[in-house]
Amino acid sequence: MDNNGTLSFLAFARERAEMLYNKGSWRNWRKYCGFINKLEEFKVSINTPDFSFDDITVEFLIKFDDFLHKWENRHEPGKLLHPNTIAIQFVILKALVHRAIEIGVMDPGKNPFLRFKYKGVKTVREKLTESDMKQIHSLQLTPGTTLWHCRNYFLFSYYCAGIRASDLIQLRWLNITENGRLHYQMGKNHKDRDLVLVKQALEILNMYKTNTVLPQHYIFPLLDNNAPYAKFVTQADRDRMKPDLRHKLYIDLSSRNAFINRNLRKIGIMANIKTKLTMHISRHAFAHIAMEAGAEPSAIKDILGHSNLATTERYMGSFDTSRTDFTLMNLFRENSDDTHVINLNSTYSSKEAKAIALLKSMTSKQIMNVIEALFK
């Protein structure tokens, strides 16, 4: 409530942020904090003491949108906010409005999002090729050095179907089963993953296996086995940690991930790879290379841990250029009886893709000649 007894929208937003903190939803908590900071500065810019729910109108959203488009990106001086960052602010604002309607502090008929729409822009997903992965693997790095360790983390993630950095950092030796499998629960969505450990992944594990390790010890030397949060071994245990301890774990995970990514950028330069290497790119690399190898979308969905096939198809669609490749090659090929030569081995990975590419490169007369030859 403000001094006039009116329910404050800012106070409501801060209360929701505190709830997220207490639940351990750190990513969303940080987003809400950033949103509240921007809303505070918007309040100052229009010289108002506070915002009530009655103030949240279409006109308010239009003015806030204009304000955000002038906001300088403090992480990248000289640049303004990315459109997708602005979109996140409206996602949060919309969620707050819906929650206010649910608990009866805002009239549903006054929901400004019934008329106001804002969308971000589609971004290009970074990807690596199989050749890129071979370059990373073949780098001559001194065993035991920081770069050597960080490459191991990246490659282990790749060989384990793009395991996320926060999950990899928290892996324990008890997550490795006696029959050579990796079994853990994803922190993001609590899905179980049970993966066979391929030879390359086992080779990396053997580099860290010593006679002194215990089942509850972390596999990779990134977190302290004696840290207060280390005794919370399973995801179910971590879900029951007190907020401050969960926050401490979140900060350490973020710090270690940033540390790995800084060194991966150096590795990328050494391997002459244009794509900016990060731990998350290993997930993209696995998905892209699996698709190029002809893996079924449903199998990729299961191994990535996506909730539904539509998510996987959207994810894979950003990598799939086969249809546009075929169209361009067919459109601009020589219109003659001469065979149009294509380097299928370098361009197409699966047998099906190669066959389709070959057919697309042939003239109608050449295809008919093949069909006639089959029936002779």
PDB file of N, CA and C in Angstrom, residues 17-106:
ATOM      1  N   ALA A  17       9.059 -11.375  -6.308  1.00  0.00           N
ATOM      2  CA  ALA A  17      10.488 -11.666  -6.427  1.00  0.00           C
ATOM      3  C   ALA A  17      10.995 -12.391  -5.181  1.00  0.00           C
ATOM      4  N   GLU A  18      10.537 -11.970  -4.030  1.00  0.00           N
ATOM      5  CA  GLU A  18      10.951 -12.610  -2.779  1.00  0.00           C
ATOM      6  C   GLU A  18      10.461 -14.054  -2.731  1.00  0.00           C
ATOM      7  N   MET A  19       9.274 -14.312  -3.250  1.00  0.00           N
ATOM      8  CA  MET A  19       8.744 -15.675  -3.292  1.00  0.00           C
ATOM      9  C   MET A  19       9.630 -16.561  -4.170  1.00  0.00           C
ATOM     10  N   LEU A  20      10.072 -16.012  -5.291  1.00  0.00           N
ATOM     11  CA  LEU A  20      10.941 -16.769  -6.187  1.00  0.00           C
ATOM     12  C   LEU A  20      12.272 -17.078  -5.504  1.00  0.00           C
ATOM     13  N   TYR A  21      12.775 -16.103  -4.745  1.00  0.00           N
ATOM     14  CA  TYR A  21      14.026 -16.313  -4.002  1.00  0.00           C
ATOM     15  C   TYR A  21      13.866 -17.453  -3.007  1.00  0.00           C
ATOM     16  N   ASN A  22      12.763 -17.432  -2.268  1.00  0.00           N
ATOM     17  CA  ASN A  22      12.534 -18.452  -1.247  1.00  0.00           C
ATOM     18  C   ASN A  22      12.347 -19.842  -1.851  1.00  0.00           C
ATOM     19  N   LYS A  23      11.838 -19.898  -3.091  1.00  0.00           N
ATOM     20  CA  LYS A  23      11.643 -21.180  -3.773  1.00  0.00           C
ATOM     21  C   LYS A  23      12.932 -21.671  -4.435  1.00  0.00           C
ATOM     22  N   GLY A  24      13.940 -20.806  -4.482  1.00  0.00           N
ATOM     23  CA  GLY A  24      15.191 -21.196  -5.119  1.00  0.00           C
ATOM     24  C   GLY A  24      15.177 -21.058  -6.624  1.00  0.00           C
ATOM     25  N   SER A  25      14.218 -20.315  -7.160  1.00  0.00           N
ATOM     26  CA  SER A  25      14.154 -20.091  -8.607  1.00  0.00           C
ATOM     27  C   SER A  25      15.025 -18.881  -8.950  1.00  0.00           C
ATOM     28  N   TRP A  26      16.362 -19.124  -8.950  1.00  0.00           N
ATOM     29  CA  TRP A  26      17.299 -18.008  -9.010  1.00  0.00           C
ATOM     30  C   TRP A  26      17.291 -17.277 -10.339  1.00  0.00           C
ATOM     31  N   ARG A  27      17.158 -17.995 -11.419  1.00  0.00           N
ATOM     32  CA  ARG A  27      17.154 -17.333 -12.723  1.00  0.00           C
ATOM     33  C   ARG A  27      15.984 -16.362 -12.820  1.00  0.00           C
ATOM     34  N   ASN A  28      14.807 -16.830 -12.436  1.00  0.00           N
ATOM     35  CA  ASN A  28      13.638 -15.955 -12.482  1.00  0.00           C
ATOM     36  C   ASN A  28      13.741 -14.829 -11.464  1.00  0.00           C
ATOM     37  N   TRP A  29      14.311 -15.117 -10.308  1.00  0.00           N
ATOM     38  CA  TRP A  29      14.487 -14.074  -9.290  1.00  0.00           C
ATOM     39  C   TRP A  29      15.363 -12.947  -9.830  1.00  0.00           C
ATOM     40  N   ARG A  30      16.459 -13.307 -10.499  1.00  0.00           N
ATOM     41  CA  ARG A  30      17.341 -12.286 -11.068  1.00  0.00           C
ATOM     42  C   ARG A  30      16.626 -11.487 -12.157  1.00  0.00           C
ATOM     43  N   LYS A  31      15.820 -12.172 -12.955  1.00  0.00           N
ATOM     44  CA  LYS A  31      15.068 -11.458 -14.001  1.00  0.00           C
ATOM     45  C   LYS A  31      14.078 -10.477 -13.383  1.00  0.00           C
ATOM     46  N   TYR A  32      13.410 -10.906 -12.308  1.00  0.00           N
ATOM     47  CA  TYR A  32      12.458 -10.022 -11.632  1.00  0.00           C
ATOM     48  C   TYR A  32      13.176  -8.824 -11.016  1.00  0.00           C
ATOM     49  N   CYS A  33      14.361  -9.056 -10.460  1.00  0.00           N
ATOM     50  CA  CYS A  33      15.127  -7.947  -9.877  1.00  0.00           C
ATOM     51  C   CYS A  33      15.505  -6.936 -10.955  1.00  0.00           C
ATOM     52  N   GLY A  34      15.925  -7.442 -12.103  1.00  0.00           N
ATOM     53  CA  GLY A  34      16.250  -6.547 -13.217  1.00  0.00           C
ATOM     54  C   GLY A  34      15.036  -5.775 -13.690  1.00  0.00           C
ATOM     55  N   PHE A  35      13.908  -6.448 -13.752  1.00  0.00           N
ATOM     56  CA  PHE A  35      12.659  -5.789 -14.164  1.00  0.00           C
ATOM     57  C   PHE A  35      12.280  -4.695 -13.174  1.00  0.00           C
ATOM     58  N   ILE A  36      12.344  -4.995 -11.881  1.00  0.00           N
ATOM     59  CA  ILE A  36      11.988  -4.013 -10.852  1.00  0.00           C
ATOM     60  C   ILE A  36      12.908  -2.803 -10.923  1.00  0.00           C
ATOM     61  N   ASN A  37      14.190  -3.040 -11.168  1.00  0.00           N
ATOM     62  CA  ASN A  37      15.140  -1.943 -11.310  1.00  0.00           C
ATOM     63  C   ASN A  37      14.755  -1.029 -12.467  1.00  0.00           C
ATOM     64  N   LYS A  38      14.360  -1.625 -13.594  1.00  0.00           N
ATOM     65  CA  LYS A  38      13.963  -0.826 -14.763  1.00  0.00           C
ATOM     66  C   LYS A  38      12.667  -0.073 -14.494  1.00  0.00           C
ATOM     67  N   LEU A  39      11.751  -0.729 -13.790  1.00  0.00           N
ATOM     68  CA  LEU A  39      10.485  -0.069 -13.478  1.00  0.00           C
ATOM     69  C   LEU A  39      10.701   1.087 -12.504  1.00  0.00           C
ATOM     70  N   GLU A  40      11.650   0.936 -11.587  1.00  0.00           N
ATOM     71  CA  GLU A  40      11.990   2.023 -10.658  1.00  0.00           C
ATOM     72  C   GLU A  40      12.518   3.233 -11.431  1.00  0.00           C
ATOM     73  N   GLU A  41      13.413   2.978 -12.377  1.00  0.00           N
ATOM     74  CA  GLU A  41      13.978   4.090 -13.155  1.00  0.00           C
ATOM     75  C   GLU A  41      12.930   4.720 -14.073  1.00  0.00           C
ATOM     76  N   PHE A  42      12.010   3.913 -14.570  1.00  0.00           N
ATOM     77  CA  PHE A  42      10.909   4.456 -15.372  1.00  0.00           C
ATOM     78  C   PHE A  42      10.040   5.372 -14.515  1.00  0.00           C
ATOM     79  N   LYS A  43       9.818   4.965 -13.278  1.00  0.00           N
ATOM     80  CA  LYS A  43       9.037   5.774 -12.338  1.00  0.00           C
ATOM     81  C   LYS A  43       9.677   7.142 -12.136  1.00  0.00           C
ATOM     82  N   VAL A  44      11.009   7.144 -11.987  1.00  0.00           N
ATOM     83  CA  VAL A  44      11.734   8.416 -11.814  1.00  0.00           C
ATOM     84  C   VAL A  44      11.644   9.263 -13.071  1.00  0.00           C
ATOM     85  N   SER A  45      11.734   8.611 -14.237  1.00  0.00           N
ATOM     86  CA  SER A  45      11.747   9.349 -15.506  1.00  0.00           C
ATOM     87  C   SER A  45      10.437  10.082 -15.764  1.00  0.00           C
ATOM     88  N   ILE A  46       9.325   9.544 -15.245  1.00  0.00           N
ATOM     89  CA  ILE A  46       8.040  10.213 -15.468  1.00  0.00           C
ATOM     90  C   ILE A  46       7.572  10.950 -14.216  1.00  0.00           C
ATOM     91  N   ASN A  47       8.464  11.028 -13.214  1.00  0.00           N
ATOM     92  CA  ASN A  47       8.226  11.834 -12.015  1.00  0.00           C
ATOM     93  C   ASN A  47       6.921  11.455 -11.303  1.00  0.00           C
ATOM     94  N   THR A  48       6.817  10.149 -10.971  1.00  0.00           N
ATOM     95  CA  THR A  48       5.652   9.691 -10.217  1.00  0.00           C
ATOM     96  C   THR A  48       6.146   8.967  -8.972  1.00  0.00           C
ATOM     97  N   PRO A  49       5.432   9.066  -7.861  1.00  0.00           N
ATOM     98  CA  PRO A  49       5.901   8.446  -6.617  1.00  0.00           C
ATOM     99  C   PRO A  49       5.776   6.919  -6.611  1.00  0.00           C
ATOM    100  N   ASP A  50       4.824   6.372  -7.349  1.00  0.00           N
ATOM    101  CA  ASP A  50       4.619   4.920  -7.355  1.00  0.00           C
ATOM    102  C   ASP A  50       3.651   4.574  -8.480  1.00  0.00           C
ATOM    103  N   PHE A  51       3.434   3.252  -8.686  1.00  0.00           N
ATOM    104  CA  PHE A  51       2.453   2.779  -9.657  1.00  0.00           C
ATOM    105  C   PHE A  51       1.405   1.951  -8.931  1.00  0.00           C
ATOM    106  N   SER A  52       0.137   2.269  -9.172  1.00  0.00           N
ATOM    107  CA  SER A  52      -0.943   1.442  -8.661  1.00  0.00           C
ATOM    108  C   SER A  52      -1.378   0.499  -9.777  1.00  0.00           C
ATOM    109  N   PHE A  53      -2.234  -0.467  -9.475  1.00  0.00           N
ATOM    110  CA  PHE A  53      -2.718  -1.379 -10.520  1.00  0.00           C
ATOM    111  C   PHE A  53      -3.562  -0.641 -11.554  1.00  0.00           C
ATOM    112  N   ASP A  54      -4.210   0.434 -11.146  1.00  0.00           N
ATOM    113  CA  ASP A  54      -5.003   1.224 -12.095  1.00  0.00           C
ATOM    114  C   ASP A  54      -4.110   1.923 -13.117  1.00  0.00           C
ATOM    115  N   ASP A  55      -2.822   2.098 -12.758  1.00  0.00           N
ATOM    116  CA  ASP A  55      -1.884   2.760 -13.687  1.00  0.00           C
ATOM    117  C   ASP A  55      -1.430   1.836 -14.819  1.00  0.00           C
ATOM    118  N   ILE A  56      -1.606   0.524 -14.638  1.00  0.00           N
ATOM    119  CA  ILE A  56      -1.098  -0.439 -15.626  1.00  0.00           C
ATOM    120  C   ILE A  56      -2.103  -0.547 -16.770  1.00  0.00           C
ATOM    121  N   THR A  57      -1.985   0.375 -17.706  1.00  0.00           N
ATOM    122  CA  THR A  57      -2.886   0.464 -18.854  1.00  0.00           C
ATOM    123  C   THR A  57      -2.098   0.253 -20.147  1.00  0.00           C
ATOM    124  N   VAL A  58      -2.810   0.228 -21.261  1.00  0.00           N
ATOM    125  CA  VAL A  58      -2.146   0.118 -22.566  1.00  0.00           C
ATOM    126  C   VAL A  58      -1.218   1.308 -22.782  1.00  0.00           C
ATOM    127  N   GLU A  59      -1.658   2.486 -22.399  1.00  0.00           N
ATOM    128  CA  GLU A  59      -0.823   3.682 -22.543  1.00  0.00           C
ATOM    129  C   GLU A  59       0.453   3.550 -21.711  1.00  0.00           C
ATOM    130  N   PHE A  60       0.316   2.994 -20.500  1.00  0.00           N
ATOM    131  CA  PHE A  60       1.480   2.750 -19.635  1.00  0.00           C
ATOM    132  C   PHE A  60       2.467   1.826 -20.338  1.00  0.00           C
ATOM    133  N   LEU A  61       1.980   0.746 -20.932  1.00  0.00           N
ATOM    134  CA  LEU A  61       2.844  -0.221 -21.594  1.00  0.00           C
ATOM    135  C   LEU A  61       3.552   0.398 -22.797  1.00  0.00           C
ATOM    136  N   ILE A  62       2.856   1.239 -23.526  1.00  0.00           N
ATOM    137  CA  ILE A  62       3.461   1.906 -24.689  1.00  0.00           C
ATOM    138  C   ILE A  62       4.593   2.823 -24.247  1.00  0.00           C
ATOM    139  N   LYS A  63       4.369   3.566 -23.162  1.00  0.00           N
ATOM    140  CA  LYS A  63       5.403   4.485 -22.651  1.00  0.00           C
ATOM    141  C   LYS A  63       6.584   3.703 -22.073  1.00  0.00           C
ATOM    142  N   PHE A  64       6.294   2.597 -21.386  1.00  0.00           N
ATOM    143  CA  PHE A  64       7.361   1.760 -20.829  1.00  0.00           C
ATOM    144  C   PHE A  64       8.185   1.140 -21.955  1.00  0.00           C
ATOM    145  N   ASP A  65       7.510   0.734 -23.018  1.00  0.00           N
ATOM    146  CA  ASP A  65       8.187   0.183 -24.196  1.00  0.00           C
ATOM    147  C   ASP A  65       9.142   1.215 -24.794  1.00  0.00           C
ATOM    148  N   ASP A  66       8.671   2.444 -24.937  1.00  0.00           N
ATOM    149  CA  ASP A  66       9.508   3.513 -25.481  1.00  0.00           C
ATOM    150  C   ASP A  66      10.707   3.776 -24.576  1.00  0.00           C
ATOM    151  N   PHE A  67      10.486   3.738 -23.260  1.00  0.00           N
ATOM    152  CA  PHE A  67      11.553   3.948 -22.287  1.00  0.00           C
ATOM    153  C   PHE A  67      12.621   2.854 -22.407  1.00  0.00           C
ATOM    154  N   LEU A  68      12.191   1.609 -22.526  1.00  0.00           N
ATOM    155  CA  LEU A  68      13.135   0.488 -22.613  1.00  0.00           C
ATOM    156  C   LEU A  68      13.956   0.534 -23.900  1.00  0.00           C
ATOM    157  N   HIS A  69      13.368   1.027 -24.974  1.00  0.00           N
ATOM    158  CA  HIS A  69      14.093   1.106 -26.241  1.00  0.00           C
ATOM    159  C   HIS A  69      15.186   2.187 -26.225  1.00  0.00           C
ATOM    160  N   LYS A  70      15.185   3.013 -25.196  1.00  0.00           N
ATOM    161  CA  LYS A  70      16.229   4.029 -25.053  1.00  0.00           C
ATOM    162  C   LYS A  70      17.240   3.646 -23.977  1.00  0.00           C
ATOM    163  N   TRP A  71      17.022   2.498 -23.335  1.00  0.00           N
ATOM    164  CA  TRP A  71      17.859   2.070 -22.213  1.00  0.00           C
ATOM    165  C   TRP A  71      19.184   1.537 -22.732  1.00  0.00           C
ATOM    166  N   GLU A  72      20.290   2.073 -22.199  1.00  0.00           N
ATOM    167  CA  GLU A  72      21.605   1.600 -22.633  1.00  0.00           C
ATOM    168  C   GLU A  72      21.929   0.276 -21.949  1.00  0.00           C
ATOM    169  N   ASN A  73      22.452  -0.657 -22.725  1.00  0.00           N
ATOM    170  CA  ASN A  73      22.848  -1.956 -22.208  1.00  0.00           C
ATOM    171  C   ASN A  73      24.117  -1.800 -21.375  1.00  0.00           C
ATOM    172  N   ARG A  74      24.011  -2.001 -20.075  1.00  0.00           N
ATOM    173  CA  ARG A  74      25.151  -1.758 -19.184  1.00  0.00           C
ATOM    174  C   ARG A  74      26.206  -2.843 -19.275  1.00  0.00           C
ATOM    175  N   HIS A  75      25.830  -3.989 -19.836  1.00  0.00           N
ATOM    176  CA  HIS A  75      26.814  -5.055 -20.039  1.00  0.00           C
ATOM    177  C   HIS A  75      27.610  -4.834 -21.332  1.00  0.00           C
ATOM    178  N   GLU A  76      27.049  -4.070 -22.249  1.00  0.00           N
ATOM    179  CA  GLU A  76      27.715  -3.759 -23.513  1.00  0.00           C
ATOM    180  C   GLU A  76      27.576  -2.260 -23.790  1.00  0.00           C
ATOM    181  N   PRO A  77      28.425  -1.450 -23.171  1.00  0.00           N
ATOM    182  CA  PRO A  77      28.342   0.008 -23.341  1.00  0.00           C
ATOM    183  C   PRO A  77      28.338   0.409 -24.818  1.00  0.00           C
ATOM    184  N   GLY A  78      27.505   1.380 -25.126  1.00  0.00           N
ATOM    185  CA  GLY A  78      27.389   1.841 -26.508  1.00  0.00           C
ATOM    186  C   GLY A  78      26.253   1.182 -27.258  1.00  0.00           C
ATOM    187  N   LYS A  79      25.659   0.135 -26.658  1.00  0.00           N
ATOM    188  CA  LYS A  79      24.545  -0.564 -27.290  1.00  0.00           C
ATOM    189  C   LYS A  79      23.289  -0.402 -26.438  1.00  0.00           C
ATOM    190  N   LEU A  80      22.137  -0.479 -27.096  1.00  0.00           N
ATOM    191  CA  LEU A  80      20.864  -0.440 -26.385  1.00  0.00           C
ATOM    192  C   LEU A  80      20.436  -1.860 -26.023  1.00  0.00           C
ATOM    193  N   LEU A  81      19.340  -1.980 -25.281  1.00  0.00           N
ATOM    194  CA  LEU A  81      18.836  -3.290 -24.896  1.00  0.00           C
ATOM    195  C   LEU A  81      18.468  -4.108 -26.130  1.00  0.00           C
ATOM    196  N   HIS A  82      18.726  -5.392 -26.066  1.00  0.00           N
ATOM    197  CA  HIS A  82      18.322  -6.289 -27.149  1.00  0.00           C
ATOM    198  C   HIS A  82      16.796  -6.414 -27.127  1.00  0.00           C
ATOM    199  N   PRO A  83      16.155  -6.504 -28.303  1.00  0.00           N
ATOM    200  CA  PRO A  83      14.683  -6.651 -28.336  1.00  0.00           C
ATOM    201  C   PRO A  83      14.174  -7.820 -27.499  1.00  0.00           C
ATOM    202  N   ASN A  84      14.956  -8.900 -27.411  1.00  0.00           N
ATOM    203  CA  ASN A  84      14.506 -10.047 -26.621  1.00  0.00           C
ATOM    204  C   ASN A  84      14.595  -9.768 -25.125  1.00  0.00           C
ATOM    205  N   THR A  85      15.540  -8.896 -24.725  1.00  0.00           N
ATOM    206  CA  THR A  85      15.613  -8.480 -23.321  1.00  0.00           C
ATOM    207  C   THR A  85      14.383  -7.642 -22.976  1.00  0.00           C
ATOM    208  N   ILE A  86      13.980  -6.795 -23.907  1.00  0.00           N
ATOM    209  CA  ILE A  86      12.767  -5.992 -23.703  1.00  0.00           C
ATOM    210  C   ILE A  86      11.555  -6.911 -23.628  1.00  0.00           C
ATOM    211  N   ALA A  87      11.534  -7.931 -24.474  1.00  0.00           N
ATOM    212  CA  ALA A  87      10.412  -8.878 -24.466  1.00  0.00           C
ATOM    213  C   ALA A  87      10.288  -9.559 -23.110  1.00  0.00           C
ATOM    214  N   ILE A  88      11.421  -9.868 -22.468  1.00  0.00           N
ATOM    215  CA  ILE A  88      11.398 -10.515 -21.154  1.00  0.00           C
ATOM    216  C   ILE A  88      10.718  -9.617 -20.126  1.00  0.00           C
ATOM    217  N   GLN A  89      10.944  -8.296 -20.229  1.00  0.00           N
ATOM    218  CA  GLN A  89      10.321  -7.364 -19.275  1.00  0.00           C
ATOM    219  C   GLN A  89       8.799  -7.419 -19.390  1.00  0.00           C
ATOM    220  N   PHE A  90       8.310  -7.550 -20.621  1.00  0.00           N
ATOM    221  CA  PHE A  90       6.861  -7.619 -20.803  1.00  0.00           C
ATOM    222  C   PHE A  90       6.308  -8.992 -20.422  1.00  0.00           C
ATOM    223  N   VAL A  91       7.114 -10.025 -20.551  1.00  0.00           N
ATOM    224  CA  VAL A  91       6.693 -11.353 -20.081  1.00  0.00           C
ATOM    225  C   VAL A  91       6.489 -11.313 -18.567  1.00  0.00           C
ATOM    226  N   ILE A  92       7.424 -10.681 -17.857  1.00  0.00           N
ATOM    227  CA  ILE A  92       7.321 -10.569 -16.403  1.00  0.00           C
ATOM    228  C   ILE A  92       6.123  -9.707 -16.015  1.00  0.00           C
ATOM    229  N   LEU A  93       5.979  -8.589 -16.704  1.00  0.00           N
ATOM    230  CA  LEU A  93       4.866  -7.678 -16.415  1.00  0.00           C
ATOM    231  C   LEU A  93       3.527  -8.378 -16.651  1.00  0.00           C
ATOM    232  N   LYS A  94       3.462  -9.150 -17.724  1.00  0.00           N
ATOM    233  CA  LYS A  94       2.225  -9.884 -18.030  1.00  0.00           C
ATOM    234  C   LYS A  94       1.945 -10.931 -16.962  1.00  0.00           C
ATOM    235  N   ALA A  95       3.007 -11.628 -16.501  1.00  0.00           N
ATOM    236  CA  ALA A  95       2.837 -12.641 -15.454  1.00  0.00           C
ATOM    237  C   ALA A  95       2.332 -12.007 -14.156  1.00  0.00           C
ATOM    238  N   LEU A  96       2.834 -10.815 -13.836  1.00  0.00           N
ATOM    239  CA  LEU A  96       2.398 -10.117 -12.628  1.00  0.00           C
ATOM    240  C   LEU A  96       0.935  -9.705 -12.739  1.00  0.00           C
ATOM    241  N   VAL A  97       0.547  -9.238 -13.904  1.00  0.00           N
ATOM    242  CA  VAL A  97      -0.852  -8.853 -14.126  1.00  0.00           C
ATOM    243  C   VAL A  97      -1.762 -10.067 -13.974  1.00  0.00           C
ATOM    244  N   HIS A  98      -1.371 -11.189 -14.570  1.00  0.00           N
ATOM    245  CA  HIS A  98      -2.189 -12.404 -14.467  1.00  0.00           C
ATOM    246  C   HIS A  98      -2.294 -12.891 -13.027  1.00  0.00           C
ATOM    247  N   ARG A  99      -1.189 -12.826 -12.290  1.00  0.00           N
ATOM    248  CA  ARG A  99      -1.242 -13.233 -10.888  1.00  0.00           C
ATOM    249  C   ARG A  99      -2.156 -12.301 -10.086  1.00  0.00           C
ATOM    250  N   ALA A 100      -2.082 -11.012 -10.361  1.00  0.00           N
ATOM    251  CA  ALA A 100      -2.932 -10.041  -9.661  1.00  0.00           C
ATOM    252  C   ALA A 100      -4.410 -10.315  -9.937  1.00  0.00           C
ATOM    253  N   ILE A 101      -4.716 -10.702 -11.164  1.00  0.00           N
ATOM    254  CA  ILE A 101      -6.094 -11.041 -11.521  1.00  0.00           C
ATOM    255  C   ILE A 101      -6.533 -12.308 -10.798  1.00  0.00           C
ATOM    256  N   GLU A 102      -5.627 -13.286 -10.710  1.00  0.00           N
ATOM    257  CA  GLU A 102      -5.931 -14.559 -10.053  1.00  0.00           C
ATOM    258  C   GLU A 102      -6.295 -14.377  -8.591  1.00  0.00           C
ATOM    259  N   ILE A 103      -5.592 -13.486  -7.908  1.00  0.00           N
ATOM    260  CA  ILE A 103      -5.843 -13.319  -6.463  1.00  0.00           C
ATOM    261  C   ILE A 103      -6.848 -12.202  -6.181  1.00  0.00           C
ATOM    262  N   GLY A 104      -7.399 -11.595  -7.239  1.00  0.00           N
ATOM    263  CA  GLY A 104      -8.487 -10.649  -7.089  1.00  0.00           C
ATOM    264  C   GLY A 104      -8.120  -9.224  -6.780  1.00  0.00           C
ATOM    265  N   VAL A 105      -6.870  -8.819  -7.017  1.00  0.00           N
ATOM    266  CA  VAL A 105      -6.499  -7.421  -6.758  1.00  0.00           C
ATOM    267  C   VAL A 105      -6.528  -6.589  -8.035  1.00  0.00           C
ATOM    268  N   MET A 106      -6.889  -7.214  -9.168  1.00  0.00           N
ATOM    269  CA  MET A 106      -6.997  -6.482 -10.422  1.00  0.00           C
ATOM    270  C   MET A 106      -8.197  -7.022 -11.193  1.00  0.00           C
TER     271      MET A 106
END
